Amino acid sequence: MSEKKSKSLQNRDPQAPENTPRVDASQIQANETPPEEGRVRKESASRGSTSGTTQDTGDDGQGSSSSTPLASPGKPSANGVNHVGLPRETYKGAPTTLCAGCGHNAITNHIIKAFYEYGVEPYQLAKMSGIGCSSKAPAYFVSQAHGFNSVHGRMPSVATGAKMADGELVVFGVSGDGDTASIGLGQFCHLIRRNLDMVYIVENNGVYGLTKGQFSATAEIGSKAKDGKTNEFEMIDICGLAIELGCSFVARSFSGDGKQVVPLIEAALAHKGTAVLDIVSPCVTFNDHEGSTKSYKYVKEHDIALQELDFIPYFENIEADYEEGTTTEVELHDGSTIVLRKLGEGDHDPRNRGPALKLIHEARAKGELLTGLLYVNPEMRDLNARESLPARPLRDFGEEELRPSRDAFEAMMREYA
Ligand code: SF4
């Protein structure tokens, strides 16, 4: 496990046009319904293709114009706009009110970078959260996106409603270890069972920072609190649980490792289904001391990366960092592909659930923190596909399409009589 493996997370669409039309950032308002013709679907945003026609609104006054060549995903152009024509500024939010040095702030920066590189349109984005320090984070990125700060632990329900009503939304949840592994554990489990198409980030620090640092359910047994108390309860391993429940994308990382976190977020955005990212994020105020297993020092000393990751969007040339005959491909539902270096004897193949769980258990027993892509199942259908829901938002259907005919209604009533 000492040798890092190289992995490219590639997103490709042979049908995609060369350039993606862009939307003027200055004309996007929070919660404003964009015109149908201006919409770009989640998967097409990443692949550079569009659903229907997209609008070119001309000069946005922020350094881009209709004549400006657009950058390809992952590679902003010389004038600083990404492939949908938006500058990095668009992806920022309000100034943080979290403690200076909090790992959550670092994750916010990684999220901003990932959205900018991936080219998400703010009007397509639904930021979801629950309660806790972590759940405040969505206020600090993409201020022009939609957002919903739900009841404690209930973010999955709200996210499910939003995604089922509008299949084109990019649903992006930020939660914490308390919000996910305690009060919201039931909701978390059922979200995974249903494989809702969303990104679910757990900013995991092992304590309740908002209420002065009590142990949360993800604190390791035997770890010490700031006041010297020892945690006597077994921990809940978010990744182990997610894999056990059949989650289709599971990864773990560390807030201080942007090189790993950013491509993981981009790969999670490209994945069609529930993508869980458990990111260890030290609480500098209550859980960054000797005896903590979620402090900066501890994680840096015990972090073992499974792979070196890079996300390669559609337009970008694939720079193969592997020798011929030593790769394997995993094709995702949306046409994207994960290219892996051929793994040697005893190495980890993230498509196998059993070995992924075994690795997590073994690492925990050795006091190691395994980071990287732990498990991926691109075959699993997401909730909207299983329920045969249209990608088109329900709000765009007219009465004629929504109201069943008299015959259809009577047939339905007979069925339930
Ligand atoms: Fe971050 Fe801890 Fe401060 Fe909360 S209390 S903002 S988790 S450092």
Coordinates of N, CA, C and O in Angstrom, one line a residue, residues 202-332:
V202 N -19.4 14.9 3.5 CA -19.4 15.0 4.9 C -18.1 15.6 5.4 O -17.0 15.1 5.2
E203 N -18.2 16.8 6.0 CA -17.0 17.4 6.6 C -16.9 16.9 8.0 O -17.6 17.3 8.9
N204 N -16.0 15.9 8.1 CA -15.9 15.1 9.3 C -14.8 15.5 10.3 O -13.6 15.3 10.0
N205 N -15.2 16.0 11.4 CA -14.2 16.3 12.4 C -14.3 15.6 13.8 O -13.5 15.8 14.7
G206 N -15.3 14.7 13.9 CA -15.4 13.8 15.0 C -16.0 14.5 16.3 O -16.1 13.9 17.3
V207 N -16.4 15.8 16.1 CA -16.9 16.5 17.3 C -18.1 17.4 16.8 O -18.2 17.7 15.7
Y208 N -18.9 17.8 17.8 CA -19.9 18.8 17.6 C -19.3 20.1 17.8 O -19.3 20.6 19.0
G209 N -18.8 20.8 16.8 CA -18.1 22.1 17.0 C -19.1 23.2 17.4 O -18.7 24.0 18.2
L210 N -20.3 23.1 16.9 CA -21.3 24.2 17.2 C -21.7 24.2 18.6 O -22.2 25.2 19.1
T211 N -21.6 23.0 19.3 CA -22.0 23.0 20.7 C -20.8 22.7 21.7 O -21.0 22.0 22.6
K212 N -19.7 23.1 21.3 CA -18.5 23.1 22.1 C -17.7 21.8 22.2 O -17.0 21.5 23.2
G213 N -17.8 21.0 21.2 CA -16.8 19.9 21.0 C -17.1 18.6 21.7 O -16.2 17.8 22.0
Q214 N -18.4 18.2 21.9 CA -18.7 16.9 22.4 C -18.3 15.9 21.3 O -18.4 16.2 20.1
F215 N -18.0 14.6 21.6 CA -17.7 13.6 20.6 C -18.9 13.4 19.7 O -20.0 13.3 20.2
S216 N -18.6 13.2 18.5 CA -19.7 12.7 17.6 C -19.6 11.2 17.3 O -18.6 10.6 17.8
A217 N -20.5 10.7 16.6 CA -20.5 9.2 16.3 C -19.3 8.8 15.4 O -19.1 7.6 15.3
T218 N -18.6 9.7 14.8 CA -17.5 9.2 14.0 C -16.1 9.3 14.7 O -15.1 9.0 14.1
A219 N -16.2 9.7 16.0 CA -14.9 9.7 16.8 C -14.5 8.3 17.1 O -15.3 7.5 17.5
E220 N -13.2 8.0 16.9 CA -12.6 6.7 17.2 C -12.7 6.4 18.7 O -12.5 7.3 19.5
I221 N -13.0 5.1 18.9 CA -12.9 4.7 20.3 C -11.5 4.9 20.9 O -10.5 4.6 20.2
G222 N -11.4 5.5 22.1 CA -10.1 5.7 22.7 C -9.5 7.1 22.4 O -8.5 7.5 23.0
S223 N -10.2 7.8 21.4 CA -9.6 9.2 21.1 C -10.0 10.1 22.3 O -10.9 9.9 23.0
K224 N -9.2 11.2 22.4 CA -9.4 12.1 23.6 C -10.0 13.4 23.2 O -9.7 14.0 22.1
A225 N -10.9 13.9 24.1 CA -11.5 15.2 23.9 C -10.5 16.3 24.4 O -9.5 16.0 25.1
K226 N -10.8 17.5 24.1 CA -9.9 18.6 24.5 C -9.8 18.6 26.1 O -8.7 19.0 26.6
D227 N -10.8 18.3 26.8 CA -10.8 18.3 28.3 C -10.2 17.0 28.8 O -10.2 16.8 30.0
G228 N -9.7 16.1 28.0 CA -9.0 14.9 28.4 C -9.9 13.7 28.5 O -9.4 12.6 28.7
K229 N -11.2 13.8 28.3 CA -12.1 12.7 28.4 C -11.8 11.7 27.2 O -11.5 12.1 26.1
T230 N -12.0 10.4 27.5 CA -11.8 9.4 26.4 C -13.1 9.0 25.9 O -14.1 8.7 26.6
N231 N -13.1 8.8 24.6 CA -14.4 8.3 23.9 C -14.4 6.8 24.1 O -13.5 6.1 23.7
E232 N -15.5 6.3 24.7 CA -15.6 4.9 25.0 C -16.5 4.1 24.0 O -16.8 3.0 24.2
F233 N -17.0 4.9 23.0 CA -18.0 4.2 22.1 C -17.3 3.9 20.7 O -16.5 4.6 20.3
E234 N -17.8 2.8 20.2 CA -17.3 2.4 18.8 C -17.7 3.5 17.8 O -18.8 4.1 18.0
M235 N -16.9 3.7 16.8 CA -17.2 4.8 15.9 C -18.1 4.2 14.7 O -18.1 3.0 14.5
I236 N -18.7 5.1 14.1 CA -19.4 4.8 12.8 C -18.5 5.3 11.7 O -18.1 6.5 11.6
D237 N -18.1 4.4 10.8 CA -17.3 4.7 9.7 C -18.2 5.1 8.5 O -18.8 4.2 7.9
I238 N -18.2 6.3 8.1 CA -19.1 6.8 7.1 C -18.9 6.0 5.8 O -19.8 5.6 5.1
C239 N -17.6 5.8 5.4 CA -17.3 5.1 4.1 C -17.7 3.7 4.2 O -18.3 3.1 3.3
G240 N -17.3 3.0 5.3 CA -17.7 1.6 5.5 C -19.2 1.4 5.4 O -19.7 0.5 4.8
L241 N -19.9 2.3 6.1 CA -21.4 2.2 6.1 C -21.9 2.4 4.7 O -22.8 1.6 4.2
A242 N -21.4 3.4 4.0 CA -21.9 3.7 2.7 C -21.7 2.5 1.7 O -22.5 2.2 1.0
I243 N -20.5 1.9 1.8 CA -20.2 0.8 0.9 C -21.1 -0.4 1.3 O -21.7 -1.1 0.4
E244 N -21.3 -0.6 2.6 CA -22.1 -1.7 3.1 C -23.5 -1.5 2.5 O -24.2 -2.5 2.2
L245 N -24.0 -0.3 2.4 CA -25.4 0.0 2.0 C -25.5 0.0 0.5 O -26.6 0.2 -0.1
G246 N -24.4 -0.2 -0.2 CA -24.4 -0.3 -1.7 C -24.3 1.1 -2.4 O -24.7 1.2 -3.5
C247 N -23.7 2.0 -1.7 CA -23.5 3.4 -2.3 C -22.7 3.2 -3.6 O -21.7 2.4 -3.6
S248 N -23.0 3.9 -4.6 CA -22.4 3.7 -5.9 C -21.1 4.5 -6.1 O -20.4 4.3 -7.1
F249 N -20.7 5.4 -5.2 CA -19.4 6.1 -5.3 C -19.0 6.5 -3.9 O -19.8 7.3 -3.2
V250 N -17.9 6.0 -3.4 CA -17.5 6.3 -2.0 C -16.0 6.7 -2.0 O -15.2 5.9 -2.5
A251 N -15.7 7.8 -1.4 CA -14.3 8.3 -1.4 C -14.0 8.9 0.0 O -15.0 9.4 0.6
R252 N -12.8 8.9 0.3 CA -12.4 9.6 1.6 C -11.2 10.5 1.3 O -10.3 10.1 0.5
S253 N -11.1 11.6 2.0 CA -10.0 12.5 1.8 C -9.8 13.4 3.0 O -10.4 13.1 4.0
F254 N -8.9 14.3 2.8 CA -8.5 15.2 4.0 C -8.5 16.6 3.5 O -8.1 16.9 2.4
S255 N -9.1 17.5 4.3 CA -9.3 18.9 3.9 C -8.0 19.6 3.5 O -8.0 20.5 2.6
G256 N -6.9 19.1 4.0 CA -5.6 19.7 3.7 C -5.0 19.2 2.4 O -3.9 19.6 2.1
D257 N -5.7 18.3 1.7 CA -5.1 17.7 0.5 C -6.0 18.1 -0.7 O -6.7 17.3 -1.3
G258 N -5.8 19.4 -1.1 CA -6.6 19.9 -2.3 C -6.3 19.1 -3.6 O -7.2 18.9 -4.4
K259 N -5.1 18.6 -3.7 CA -4.7 17.9 -4.9 C -5.6 16.6 -5.1 O -5.9 16.2 -6.2
Q260 N -6.0 16.1 -3.9 CA -6.9 14.9 -4.0 C -8.4 15.2 -3.9 O -9.2 14.7 -4.6
V261 N -8.7 16.3 -3.1 CA -10.1 16.6 -2.9 C -10.7 17.1 -4.2 O -11.9 16.7 -4.6
V262 N -10.0 18.0 -4.9 CA -10.6 18.7 -6.1 C -11.0 17.6 -7.2 O -12.2 17.6 -7.6
P263 N -10.1 16.8 -7.6 CA -10.5 15.8 -8.6 C -11.6 14.8 -8.1 O -12.4 14.3 -8.9
L264 N -11.6 14.5 -6.8 CA -12.7 13.7 -6.3 C -14.0 14.4 -6.4 O -15.0 13.7 -6.7
I265 N -14.1 15.7 -6.1 CA -15.3 16.4 -6.2 C -15.8 16.4 -7.7 O -16.9 16.2 -8.0
E266 N -14.8 16.6 -8.6 CA -15.2 16.7 -10.0 C -15.7 15.3 -10.5 O -16.7 15.2 -11.3
A267 N -15.1 14.2 -10.0 CA -15.5 12.9 -10.4 C -16.9 12.6 -9.8 O -17.7 12.0 -10.4
A268 N -17.1 13.1 -8.6 CA -18.4 12.9 -7.9 C -19.5 13.7 -8.7 O -20.6 13.2 -8.9
L269 N -19.2 14.9 -9.2 CA -20.1 15.6 -10.0 C -20.5 14.9 -11.3 O -21.6 14.9 -11.8
A270 N -19.5 14.2 -11.9 CA -19.7 13.4 -13.1 C -20.4 12.1 -12.9 O -21.0 11.6 -13.8
H271 N -20.4 11.6 -11.7 CA -21.1 10.3 -11.4 C -22.6 10.5 -11.4 O -23.1 11.4 -10.8
K272 N -23.3 9.5 -11.9 CA -24.7 9.5 -11.9 C -25.2 8.6 -10.8 O -25.3 7.4 -11.0
G273 N -25.5 9.2 -9.7 CA -25.9 8.4 -8.5 C -25.4 9.1 -7.3 O -24.8 10.2 -7.4
T274 N -25.6 8.5 -6.1 CA -25.2 9.1 -4.9 C -23.6 9.0 -4.8 O -23.1 7.9 -4.8
A275 N -23.0 10.1 -4.6 CA -21.5 10.1 -4.5 C -21.2 10.7 -3.1 O -21.4 11.8 -2.8
V276 N -20.7 9.8 -2.2 CA -20.4 10.2 -0.8 C -18.9 10.5 -0.7 O -18.0 9.6 -1.1
L277 N -18.5 11.7 -0.2 CA -17.1 12.0 0.0 C -17.0 12.3 1.5 O -17.6 13.3 2.0
D278 N -16.3 11.5 2.2 CA -16.1 11.7 3.6 C -14.7 12.4 3.7 O -13.7 11.8 3.5
I279 N -14.8 13.7 4.1 CA -13.5 14.5 4.1 C -13.2 14.8 5.6 O -13.9 15.6 6.2
V280 N -12.1 14.3 6.1 CA -11.7 14.6 7.4 C -11.2 16.0 7.5 O -10.4 16.5 6.7
S281 N -11.8 16.8 8.4 CA -11.7 18.2 8.4 C -11.5 18.7 9.8 O -12.5 18.9 10.5
P282 N -10.3 18.9 10.3 CA -10.0 19.2 11.7 C -10.7 20.4 12.2 O -10.8 21.5 11.5
C283 N -11.3 20.2 13.4 CA -11.9 21.4 14.1 C -10.8 22.0 15.0 O -10.4 21.4 16.0
V284 N -10.2 23.1 14.5 CA -9.1 23.7 15.2 C -9.4 24.1 16.6 O -8.6 24.3 17.5
T285 N -10.7 24.4 16.9 CA -11.1 25.0 18.2 C -11.3 23.8 19.2 O -10.9 24.0 20.4
F286 N -11.9 22.7 18.8 CA -12.2 21.7 19.8 C -11.6 20.3 19.6 O -11.7 19.4 20.4
N287 N -10.9 20.1 18.4 CA -10.4 18.7 18.2 C -9.1 18.7 17.4 O -9.0 18.0 16.4
D288 N -8.2 19.5 17.8 CA -6.9 19.6 17.1 C -5.8 19.5 18.1 O -4.8 20.2 18.1
H289 N -5.9 18.5 19.0 CA -4.9 18.4 20.1 C -4.3 17.0 20.2 O -4.7 16.1 19.4
E290 N -3.4 16.8 21.0 CA -2.8 15.5 21.2 C -3.8 14.5 21.7 O -4.6 14.8 22.6
G291 N -3.9 13.3 21.1 CA -5.0 12.3 21.5 C -6.1 12.3 20.6 O -6.9 11.4 20.6
S292 N -6.3 13.4 19.8 CA -7.4 13.4 18.8 C -6.9 12.6 17.5 O -5.7 12.7 17.2
T293 N -7.8 11.9 16.9 CA -7.4 11.2 15.7 C -8.0 11.9 14.5 O -7.9 11.4 13.4
K294 N -8.4 13.2 14.7 CA -8.9 14.0 13.6 C -8.2 15.3 13.6 O -8.7 16.3 13.1
S295 N -7.0 15.4 14.2 CA -6.2 16.6 14.2 C -5.4 16.7 12.9 O -5.2 15.7 12.3
Y296 N -4.9 17.9 12.6 CA -4.0 18.0 11.4 C -2.8 17.1 11.6 O -2.4 16.4 10.6
K297 N -2.2 17.1 12.8 CA -1.0 16.4 13.0 C -1.2 14.9 12.8 O -0.5 14.2 12.0
Y298 N -2.3 14.4 13.4 CA -2.6 12.9 13.3 C -2.8 12.5 11.9 O -2.3 11.5 11.4
V299 N -3.7 13.3 11.2 CA -4.1 12.9 9.8 C -2.8 12.9 8.9 O -2.6 12.0 8.1
K300 N -2.0 14.0 9.1 CA -0.8 14.0 8.2 C 0.1 12.9 8.5 O 0.7 12.3 7.5
E301 N 0.2 12.4 9.7 CA 1.1 11.3 10.0 C 0.5 9.9 9.6 O 1.3 9.0 9.4
H302 N -0.8 9.8 9.5 CA -1.4 8.5 9.2 C -2.1 8.4 7.9 O -2.8 7.4 7.6
D303 N -2.1 9.5 7.1 CA -2.8 9.5 5.8 C -2.1 8.5 4.8 O -0.9 8.7 4.6
I304 N -2.8 7.6 4.3 CA -2.3 6.7 3.2 C -3.2 6.9 2.0 O -4.3 6.5 2.0
A305 N -2.6 7.5 0.9 CA -3.4 7.7 -0.3 C -3.5 6.5 -1.1 O -2.4 5.9 -1.4
L306 N -4.7 6.0 -1.5 CA -4.8 4.9 -2.4 C -4.3 5.1 -3.8 O -3.8 4.2 -4.4
Q307 N -4.6 6.3 -4.3 CA -4.3 6.6 -5.7 C -3.8 8.1 -5.7 O -4.2 8.9 -4.9
E308 N -3.1 8.4 -6.8 CA -2.9 9.8 -7.2 C -4.0 10.1 -8.2 O -4.1 9.4 -9.2
L309 N -4.9 11.1 -7.9 CA -6.1 11.3 -8.7 C -5.9 12.5 -9.6 O -5.3 13.5 -9.2
D310 N -6.6 12.4 -10.7 CA -6.7 13.6 -11.6 C -8.0 13.4 -12.4 O -8.4 12.3 -12.7
F311 N -8.8 14.5 -12.5 CA -10.0 14.4 -13.3 C -9.8 15.0 -14.6 O -9.3 16.2 -14.8
I312 N -10.0 14.2 -15.7 CA -9.8 14.7 -17.1 C -11.1 14.9 -17.8 O -11.8 13.9 -18.1
P313 N -11.5 16.2 -18.0 CA -12.8 16.4 -18.7 C -12.7 16.1 -20.1 O -11.6 15.8 -20.7
Y314 N -13.9 16.1 -20.8 CA -14.0 15.6 -22.2 C -13.0 16.3 -23.1 O -12.3 15.6 -23.9
F315 N -12.9 17.6 -23.1 CA -12.1 18.3 -24.1 C -10.6 18.1 -24.0 O -9.9 18.4 -24.9
E316 N -10.2 17.7 -22.8 CA -8.8 17.7 -22.5 C -8.2 16.4 -23.1 O -8.8 15.4 -23.1
N317 N -7.0 16.6 -23.6 CA -6.2 15.4 -24.1 C -5.9 14.5 -22.9 O -5.6 15.0 -21.8
I318 N -6.0 13.2 -23.1 CA -5.7 12.3 -22.1 C -4.2 12.1 -22.0 O -3.6 11.7 -23.0
E319 N -3.6 12.6 -20.9 CA -2.2 12.4 -20.7 C -2.0 11.1 -20.0 O -2.1 11.0 -18.8
A320 N -1.8 10.0 -20.7 CA -1.7 8.7 -20.1 C -0.5 8.6 -19.3 O 0.6 8.7 -19.8
D321 N -0.7 8.3 -18.0 CA 0.5 8.2 -17.1 C 0.6 6.7 -16.8 O 0.8 6.3 -15.7
Y322 N 0.5 5.9 -17.9 CA 0.6 4.4 -17.7 C 1.1 3.8 -18.9 O 1.1 4.3 -20.0
E323 N 1.6 2.6 -18.7 CA 2.2 1.9 -19.9 C 1.1 1.1 -20.6 O 0.1 0.7 -20.0
E324 N 1.4 0.8 -21.9 CA 0.4 0.1 -22.7 C 0.1 -1.3 -22.1 O 1.1 -2.0 -21.6
G325 N -1.2 -1.6 -22.1 CA -1.5 -2.9 -21.6 C -1.6 -3.0 -20.1 O -1.8 -4.1 -19.5
T326 N -1.5 -1.9 -19.4 CA -1.6 -1.9 -17.9 C -2.8 -1.1 -17.4 O -2.8 -0.7 -16.3
T327 N -3.8 -0.9 -18.3 CA -4.9 -0.1 -17.8 C -6.2 -0.8 -17.9 O -6.3 -1.8 -18.7
T328 N -7.2 -0.3 -17.2 CA -8.6 -0.9 -17.4 C -9.5 0.3 -17.3 O -9.3 1.3 -16.6
E329 N -10.7 0.1 -18.0 CA -11.6 1.3 -18.0 C -12.9 0.9 -17.4 O -13.4 -0.2 -17.4
V330 N -13.5 1.9 -16.7 CA -14.9 1.7 -16.2 C -15.7 2.8 -16.8 O -15.5 4.0 -16.6
E331 N -16.7 2.4 -17.6 CA -17.6 3.4 -18.2 C -18.8 3.7 -17.4 O -19.5 2.8 -16.9
L332 N -19.0 5.0 -17.1 CA -20.1 5.5 -16.3 C -21.4 5.7 -17.2 O -21.3 5.7 -18.4

